[in-house]
Coordinates of C-alpha atoms in Angstrom, one line a residue:
X60 CA 60.8 -60.0 -40.6
X61 CA 59.7 -63.4 -41.8
X62 CA 62.9 -65.0 -41.8
X63 CA 63.6 -63.9 -38.2
X64 CA 60.5 -65.0 -36.9
X65 CA 59.0 -61.6 -35.8
X66 CA 55.4 -61.5 -34.8
X67 CA 53.4 -59.1 -32.9
X68 CA 55.0 -58.8 -29.4
X69 CA 52.2 -57.0 -27.8
X70 CA 50.0 -60.1 -27.4
X71 CA 48.4 -60.8 -30.8
X72 CA 51.1 -62.5 -32.2
X73 CA 50.4 -61.8 -35.9
X74 CA 53.2 -62.4 -38.2
X75 CA 54.6 -59.0 -38.7
X76 CA 55.6 -59.4 -42.3
X77 CA 51.9 -59.9 -43.1
X78 CA 51.2 -56.3 -42.4
X79 CA 53.6 -54.8 -45.0
X80 CA 51.9 -53.8 -47.9
X81 CA 51.8 -50.8 -50.5
X82 CA 49.6 -47.7 -49.6
X83 CA 50.7 -47.0 -46.2
X84 CA 51.2 -43.3 -45.2
X85 CA 51.8 -43.6 -41.6
X86 CA 53.7 -46.0 -39.3
X87 CA 52.1 -46.2 -35.6
X88 CA 54.6 -47.6 -33.1
X89 CA 52.4 -48.7 -30.0
X90 CA 54.0 -47.9 -26.7
X91 CA 50.4 -47.4 -25.2
X92 CA 50.5 -50.2 -22.8
X93 CA 47.1 -49.6 -21.6
X94 CA 46.7 -52.6 -19.4
X95 CA 47.4 -51.9 -15.6
X96 CA 50.8 -52.9 -13.8
X97 CA 52.7 -53.3 -17.2
X98 CA 56.1 -51.4 -18.1
X99 CA 57.6 -53.5 -20.7
X100 CA 57.1 -51.1 -23.5
X101 CA 57.8 -48.0 -21.3
X102 CA 61.4 -49.8 -20.3
X103 CA 62.1 -50.6 -23.8
X104 CA 61.6 -46.9 -24.9
X105 CA 63.7 -45.9 -21.7
X106 CA 66.5 -48.2 -22.5
X107 CA 66.6 -48.7 -26.2
X108 CA 65.1 -45.8 -28.0
X109 CA 67.8 -45.4 -30.6
X110 CA 67.3 -49.0 -31.7
X111 CA 63.5 -48.7 -31.8
X112 CA 64.1 -45.5 -34.2
X113 CA 66.5 -47.3 -36.2
X114 CA 63.9 -50.3 -36.6
X115 CA 61.2 -47.7 -37.7
X116 CA 63.4 -46.2 -40.0
X117 CA 63.9 -49.6 -41.7
X118 CA 60.3 -50.4 -41.9
X119 CA 59.5 -47.0 -43.3
X120 CA 62.3 -47.3 -46.2
X121 CA 61.0 -50.8 -47.2
X122 CA 57.3 -49.9 -47.1
X123 CA 58.1 -46.3 -48.6
X124 CA 56.2 -44.9 -45.7
X125 CA 56.8 -41.2 -45.3
X126 CA 55.8 -40.5 -41.5
X127 CA 55.9 -42.6 -38.2
X128 CA 54.8 -41.7 -34.8
X129 CA 55.8 -43.0 -31.4
X130 CA 52.3 -43.3 -29.6
X131 CA 52.8 -43.0 -25.8
X132 CA 50.7 -41.9 -22.8
X133 CA 51.5 -38.5 -21.9
X134 CA 52.3 -39.0 -18.2
X135 CA 54.9 -41.6 -19.3
X136 CA 56.4 -39.4 -22.1
X137 CA 56.9 -36.6 -19.3
X138 CA 58.9 -39.2 -17.1
X139 CA 61.2 -40.2 -20.0
X140 CA 61.8 -36.6 -21.1
X141 CA 59.6 -36.8 -24.4
X142 CA 57.4 -34.2 -25.4
X143 CA 54.3 -34.3 -28.0
X144 CA 55.6 -33.5 -31.5
X145 CA 59.1 -34.0 -30.5
X146 CA 61.2 -35.3 -33.6
X147 CA 63.0 -38.7 -33.1
X148 CA 64.2 -39.0 -36.6
X149 CA 63.4 -38.1 -40.1
X150 CA 59.7 -38.2 -40.4
X151 CA 59.3 -39.7 -36.9
X152 CA 57.6 -37.9 -34.1
X153 CA 56.2 -38.3 -30.6
X154 CA 52.6 -38.3 -30.2
X155 CA 51.0 -38.4 -26.5
X156 CA 47.7 -39.5 -25.7
X157 CA 45.6 -39.3 -22.5
X158 CA 45.8 -42.1 -19.8
X159 CA 42.5 -43.7 -21.0
X160 CA 41.8 -47.6 -21.0
X161 CA 41.8 -49.2 -23.6
X162 CA 43.8 -46.6 -25.8
X163 CA 46.0 -49.5 -26.7
X164 CA 43.2 -51.0 -28.8
X165 CA 44.4 -50.6 -32.4
X166 CA 41.3 -49.1 -33.8
X167 CA 40.9 -46.5 -30.9
X168 CA 44.7 -45.6 -30.9
X169 CA 44.6 -45.0 -34.7
X170 CA 41.5 -42.7 -34.3
X171 CA 42.9 -40.8 -31.2
X172 CA 46.3 -40.1 -32.8
X173 CA 45.3 -39.4 -36.4
X174 CA 41.6 -38.8 -36.6
X175 CA 41.4 -41.6 -39.1
X176 CA 38.5 -44.0 -38.5
X177 CA 38.7 -47.7 -39.5
X178 CA 35.7 -48.8 -40.6
X179 CA 34.0 -52.0 -38.8
X180 CA 35.5 -55.1 -40.0
X181 CA 38.5 -53.3 -42.0
X182 CA 42.2 -53.3 -41.5
X183 CA 44.2 -50.1 -40.8
X184 CA 45.8 -50.2 -44.2
X185 CA 42.5 -49.1 -45.6
X186 CA 43.0 -45.7 -43.9
X187 CA 47.0 -45.8 -44.9
X188 CA 48.1 -47.0 -41.4
X189 CA 50.2 -49.9 -40.2
X190 CA 50.6 -50.4 -36.4
X191 CA 53.2 -52.3 -34.7
X192 CA 54.1 -52.8 -31.1
X193 CA 57.3 -51.1 -30.0
X194 CA 59.0 -54.4 -29.3
X195 CA 58.0 -55.7 -32.8
X196 CA 60.0 -52.6 -34.0
X197 CA 62.7 -53.1 -31.9
X198 CA 63.0 -56.6 -32.9
X199 CA 63.0 -55.5 -36.5
X200 CA 66.1 -53.5 -36.1
X201 CA 68.0 -56.5 -34.9
X202 CA 66.8 -58.6 -37.6
X203 CA 67.9 -55.9 -40.3
X204 CA 71.2 -54.7 -38.5
X205 CA 72.5 -57.8 -36.9
X206 CA 70.5 -60.5 -38.9
X207 CA 69.2 -61.7 -35.4
X208 CA 66.2 -63.9 -34.9
X209 CA 63.7 -63.5 -32.1
X210 CA 65.0 -65.6 -29.4
X211 CA 64.4 -63.4 -26.4
X212 CA 61.4 -61.6 -24.8
X213 CA 61.2 -58.4 -22.7
X214 CA 58.3 -58.8 -20.0
X215 CA 57.1 -57.4 -16.7
X216 CA 57.0 -59.3 -13.5
X217 CA 54.4 -57.3 -11.5
X218 CA 51.3 -57.4 -9.2
X219 CA 51.1 -58.1 -5.5
X220 CA 54.7 -58.8 -5.0
X221 CA 57.4 -57.0 -2.9
X222 CA 59.3 -55.7 -6.1
X223 CA 58.2 -55.5 -9.7
X224 CA 60.8 -56.1 -12.5
X225 CA 61.3 -55.8 -16.1
X226 CA 63.4 -58.5 -17.5
X227 CA 64.8 -60.3 -20.6
X228 CA 64.5 -63.9 -21.0
X229 CA 65.0 -66.6 -23.5
X230 CA 61.9 -67.5 -25.5
X231 CA 60.6 -70.8 -24.3
X232 CA 62.0 -70.4 -20.5
X233 CA 59.9 -72.0 -17.8
X234 CA 57.8 -69.5 -16.0
X235 CA 58.7 -71.3 -12.8
X236 CA 62.5 -70.6 -13.6
X237 CA 61.8 -66.8 -14.2
X238 CA 60.1 -66.5 -11.0
X239 CA 62.8 -68.5 -9.1
X240 CA 65.6 -66.5 -10.7
X241 CA 63.7 -63.1 -9.6
X242 CA 62.8 -64.6 -6.3
X243 CA 59.1 -64.2 -7.0
X244 CA 56.5 -66.5 -5.5
X245 CA 53.0 -67.3 -6.4
X246 CA 51.3 -67.6 -2.9
X247 CA 48.3 -69.9 -2.2
X248 CA 45.0 -68.2 -3.2
X249 CA 47.0 -66.2 -5.9
X250 CA 46.9 -66.5 -9.7
X251 CA 49.3 -65.6 -12.5
X252 CA 48.1 -63.7 -15.6
X253 CA 50.0 -64.0 -18.7
X254 CA 49.4 -60.5 -20.0
X255 CA 47.8 -57.6 -18.1
X256 CA 44.9 -58.4 -15.5
X257 CA 42.3 -57.2 -18.0
X258 CA 42.8 -59.1 -21.1
X259 CA 45.5 -61.5 -20.1
X260 CA 45.1 -65.3 -19.7
X261 CA 45.3 -67.1 -16.3
X262 CA 48.2 -69.5 -16.6
X263 CA 49.7 -72.1 -14.4
X264 CA 53.3 -71.0 -13.3
X265 CA 54.3 -74.5 -12.7
X266 CA 53.9 -75.8 -16.3
X267 CA 53.8 -72.9 -18.6
X268 CA 56.5 -71.1 -20.5
X269 CA 57.5 -67.8 -21.9
X270 CA 56.2 -67.3 -25.6
X271 CA 56.9 -64.6 -28.2
X272 CA 53.5 -63.1 -27.1
X273 CA 54.2 -63.1 -23.2
X274 CA 54.7 -59.4 -22.2
X275 CA 54.0 -59.7 -18.6
X276 CA 53.6 -62.0 -15.6
X277 CA 51.1 -60.5 -13.3
X278 CA 50.6 -62.2 -9.8
X279 CA 47.4 -61.1 -7.9
X280 CA 45.0 -62.5 -5.2
X281 CA 42.3 -64.6 -6.3
X282 CA 39.5 -62.9 -4.8
X283 CA 39.9 -59.3 -6.7
X284 CA 37.1 -58.4 -9.3
X285 CA 39.4 -59.0 -12.2
X286 CA 40.0 -62.6 -11.3
X287 CA 36.4 -63.4 -10.1
X288 CA 35.0 -62.2 -13.3
X289 CA 37.3 -64.4 -15.4
X290 CA 36.7 -67.7 -13.2
X291 CA 32.9 -67.5 -13.9
X292 CA 31.8 -70.5 -16.2
X293 CA 30.1 -69.9 -19.6
X294 CA 26.9 -71.3 -18.0
X295 CA 27.1 -68.7 -15.1
X296 CA 27.6 -65.9 -17.5
X297 CA 24.7 -66.7 -19.8
X298 CA 22.5 -67.5 -16.6
X299 CA 23.1 -64.0 -15.3
X300 CA 22.7 -62.3 -18.8
X301 CA 19.4 -64.0 -19.0
X302 CA 18.0 -63.3 -15.7
X303 CA 19.2 -60.1 -14.2
X304 CA 19.9 -57.7 -17.1
X305 CA 17.7 -54.4 -16.6
X306 CA 18.5 -53.2 -20.1
X307 CA 20.0 -49.9 -18.7
X308 CA 22.2 -49.6 -21.9
X309 CA 25.1 -48.4 -19.7
X310 CA 27.4 -51.1 -21.1
X311 CA 26.6 -49.8 -24.6
X312 CA 27.1 -46.0 -23.4
X313 CA 30.6 -46.8 -22.3
X314 CA 31.7 -49.3 -24.9
X315 CA 34.9 -47.9 -26.6
X316 CA 34.0 -49.3 -30.0
X317 CA 30.5 -48.1 -29.8
X318 CA 31.7 -44.7 -29.0
X319 CA 33.8 -44.6 -32.2
X320 CA 30.5 -45.3 -34.0
X321 CA 30.7 -49.0 -34.4
X322 CA 27.2 -50.8 -34.6
X323 CA 28.2 -52.9 -31.4
X324 CA 25.5 -52.6 -28.6
X325 CA 26.5 -54.9 -25.6
X326 CA 23.1 -54.6 -24.1
X327 CA 21.5 -56.2 -27.2
X328 CA 24.1 -59.0 -27.3
X329 CA 23.0 -59.8 -23.7
X330 CA 19.3 -59.7 -24.5
X331 CA 20.0 -62.4 -27.3
X332 CA 19.9 -66.2 -26.5
X333 CA 22.5 -68.5 -27.4
X334 CA 20.1 -70.8 -28.9
X335 CA 19.0 -68.0 -31.1
X336 CA 22.5 -67.2 -32.0
X337 CA 23.2 -71.0 -32.8
X338 CA 20.2 -71.1 -35.0
X339 CA 20.8 -67.7 -36.9
X340 CA 24.2 -66.7 -36.6
X341 CA 23.7 -63.6 -38.7
X342 CA 21.9 -62.0 -35.9
X343 CA 25.1 -61.7 -33.9
X344 CA 27.3 -60.7 -36.7
X345 CA 28.1 -57.4 -34.8
X346 CA 29.6 -59.4 -31.9
X347 CA 32.8 -59.7 -34.0
X348 CA 33.6 -56.1 -33.4
X349 CA 34.1 -56.4 -29.6
X350 CA 37.7 -55.6 -28.7
X351 CA 37.1 -57.6 -25.4
X352 CA 38.3 -54.8 -23.0
X353 CA 35.5 -55.7 -20.6
X354 CA 34.5 -52.2 -19.6
X355 CA 30.9 -53.2 -20.2
X356 CA 31.2 -56.0 -17.5
X357 CA 33.8 -55.2 -14.8
X358 CA 32.9 -51.1 -14.8
X359 CA 29.7 -50.6 -16.6
X360 CA 27.2 -53.2 -15.4
X361 CA 25.4 -52.8 -12.1
X362 CA 24.2 -56.3 -12.2
X363 CA 27.6 -58.2 -12.2
X364 CA 26.9 -59.4 -16.0
X365 CA 29.9 -59.5 -18.4
X366 CA 28.5 -58.8 -21.7
X367 CA 32.0 -59.4 -23.0
X368 CA 32.1 -63.1 -21.8
X369 CA 28.7 -63.6 -23.5
X370 CA 29.9 -61.8 -26.8
X371 CA 32.9 -64.3 -26.5
X372 CA 30.7 -67.3 -26.9
X373 CA 29.1 -65.5 -29.8
X374 CA 32.3 -64.8 -31.5
X375 CA 33.1 -68.8 -31.5
X376 CA 29.7 -69.4 -33.1
X377 CA 30.5 -66.7 -35.7
X378 CA 34.1 -68.4 -36.2
X379 CA 32.3 -71.7 -36.7
X380 CA 30.2 -70.1 -39.4
X381 CA 33.0 -68.1 -40.9
X382 CA 30.9 -64.8 -40.5
X383 CA 31.9 -61.5 -39.5
X384 CA 30.9 -57.9 -39.6
X385 CA 32.5 -55.9 -42.6
X386 CA 31.3 -52.3 -43.4
X387 CA 30.4 -51.6 -46.9
X388 CA 32.4 -49.1 -49.2
X389 CA 29.4 -46.7 -48.9
X390 CA 28.7 -47.2 -45.2
X391 CA 29.3 -44.0 -43.0
X392 CA 30.4 -44.2 -39.3
X393 CA 30.7 -41.1 -36.9
X394 CA 32.2 -41.2 -33.5
X395 CA 29.9 -40.4 -30.6
X396 CA 30.1 -36.5 -30.0
X397 CA 30.4 -37.3 -26.2
X398 CA 33.0 -39.8 -26.7
X399 CA 35.5 -37.7 -25.1
X400 CA 33.5 -37.5 -21.8
X401 CA 32.7 -41.1 -21.6
X402 CA 36.1 -42.4 -22.0
X403 CA 37.4 -44.3 -18.8
X404 CA 40.5 -43.1 -17.2
X405 CA 43.1 -45.8 -16.4
X406 CA 43.0 -44.9 -12.7
X407 CA 39.2 -45.6 -12.6
X408 CA 39.8 -48.9 -14.4
X409 CA 42.4 -50.0 -11.9
X410 CA 40.2 -49.5 -9.1
X411 CA 37.4 -51.1 -10.6
X412 CA 39.4 -54.3 -11.1
X413 CA 41.0 -54.2 -7.9
X414 CA 44.6 -53.9 -8.9
X415 CA 45.3 -50.1 -8.1
X416 CA 47.2 -51.0 -4.9
X417 CA 49.6 -53.1 -6.7
X418 CA 51.0 -50.9 -9.2
X419 CA 54.6 -50.2 -8.8
X420 CA 57.4 -48.9 -10.8
X421 CA 59.6 -51.8 -11.7
X422 CA 63.5 -52.4 -11.5
X423 CA 65.0 -53.1 -14.9
X424 CA 67.5 -56.0 -14.9
X425 CA 69.7 -55.6 -17.8
X426 CA 71.5 -58.9 -18.0
X427 CA 69.2 -61.6 -19.7
X428 CA 68.1 -64.1 -17.3
X429 CA 69.7 -67.5 -18.1
X430 CA 67.9 -70.6 -18.7
X431 CA 69.1 -74.3 -18.5
X432 CA 65.9 -75.7 -20.4
X433 CA 63.5 -74.0 -22.9
X434 CA 60.4 -75.4 -24.6
X435 CA 59.9 -73.6 -28.1
X436 CA 56.2 -74.0 -29.2
X437 CA 55.4 -74.2 -32.6
X438 CA 52.2 -72.1 -32.4
X439 CA 53.3 -68.9 -30.9
X440 CA 51.7 -66.9 -33.6
X441 CA 48.5 -66.5 -35.7
X442 CA 48.6 -68.7 -38.7
X443 CA 50.0 -72.0 -39.7
X444 CA 52.3 -73.7 -36.9
X445 CA 56.0 -73.9 -37.4
X446 CA 57.5 -77.3 -38.7
X447 CA 60.3 -78.9 -36.6
X448 CA 63.4 -79.3 -38.7
X449 CA 65.6 -80.9 -36.0
X450 CA 65.8 -84.3 -34.2
X451 CA 66.3 -85.4 -30.7
X452 CA 69.9 -85.5 -29.9
X453 CA 71.0 -82.6 -32.1
X454 CA 73.3 -80.0 -30.6
X455 CA 72.0 -76.6 -31.3
X456 CA 73.2 -72.9 -30.8
X457 CA 71.5 -69.9 -29.8
X458 CA 69.8 -68.2 -33.2
X459 CA 70.0 -71.5 -35.1
X460 CA 66.6 -72.4 -36.9
X461 CA 65.0 -75.4 -35.3
X462 CA 61.7 -75.1 -37.1
X463 CA 60.5 -73.9 -40.6
X464 CA 57.8 -71.6 -41.2
X465 CA 54.5 -73.6 -42.1
X466 CA 52.4 -73.2 -45.2
X467 CA 50.5 -69.9 -45.6
X468 CA 50.8 -67.2 -42.9
X469 CA 53.7 -68.5 -40.6
X470 CA 57.2 -68.0 -39.3
X471 CA 60.1 -70.3 -38.3
X472 CA 61.2 -70.7 -34.7
X473 CA 65.0 -70.6 -33.4
X474 CA 66.9 -71.9 -30.5
X475 CA 67.0 -69.6 -27.6
X476 CA 69.9 -71.3 -25.5
X477 CA 72.9 -73.4 -26.6
X478 CA 72.0 -77.0 -25.7
X479 CA 70.9 -80.3 -27.0
X480 CA 67.4 -81.0 -28.4
X481 CA 65.8 -83.6 -25.8
X482 CA 62.3 -83.6 -27.2
X483 CA 60.5 -83.1 -30.6
X484 CA 56.8 -83.3 -31.6
X485 CA 54.5 -81.4 -33.9
X486 CA 53.8 -78.7 -31.1
X487 CA 57.1 -78.0 -29.4
X488 CA 60.9 -78.7 -29.2
X489 CA 62.6 -78.9 -25.9
X490 CA 66.2 -77.9 -25.6
X491 CA 68.3 -78.4 -22.5
X492 CA 71.9 -77.2 -21.5
X493 CA 74.4 -80.3 -21.4
X494 CA 76.7 -80.3 -18.3

């Protein structure tokens, strides 16, 4: 995994080898894809299920993990001809879950499919669980069976466009080239998310590139709630929080982490002030438990406040002070008995953020898109940046190492096309096809 540059493909980018450790009894293959308009993982399971199973078996063998489950939404499992409990391989079974947002959140998913509650601030391995995105498991199979590094990315192109697609592209391909090849345009007064419209980040299609963590390019109008909420400045969010919050507690009542029994209360986060948080960071320690789903802002709040955006500012303060909430060994947490009735269906969530009308089943393009220029970034993962090991003018081939892993938690980078290195610095390497 480390040698071949495998990182969390679902968007987090954590170097996957770092999760493998003794004590795991269950591997969870995350195919939930709780973000609206996304079909990347669904298409992978549809097209490459035997490879995913082979990847899971390899991980299970290395980690001495006796069991694995493919976690997938029930309605998607049905369209794929899969049933809850179905055996996919020795020790590997299907587990279906309801169509709930944000079921793809690792902590919620583990509880939903196993009944095991990860204590606040703890890692899944404390309950014997390792979770990998389905594309990560697929990449593991390629690394072990074919010694193939990560040089391509599966992603959805969707949103308010005539036709949605799922494609494979070389890592580092310019987003503008991806859109040109698929004949997709970003009209005036539209934005593009790298990732889903809920937790994704707005990117510039003219200058950004596909990274190992890019799992969707979602194009939507700039006047829908999903965009308006994200375009607010920090100052606007803090001013709203301080002036109009009525302390109804609805944000806390519907918070997915709070419903699991976590001591996270968004309404109290809103009531706190930035100056107090800066003065006494311990007061906001619980902010580190937020999963950034934004149910509190885009669905729960009747005043237009986004507690999540306030909490993001608090998280920065906690990071600066190296503070986080960690449960003690004797602390006891219990999910809310009403959790099942307060969970938010994905349909309601799509309506709340204004994207329901853009949801369409994609066309899968099996041939990998061709790129004439790629920009391989050294920080496509959590941890130390990769370190370039090629110089300008070097001719490279697909799969050739072009950057070593950095010191500590890190992975190397590989050329995703055949070509010549035309630019190198500490942050990126550019490769171009030579005529």
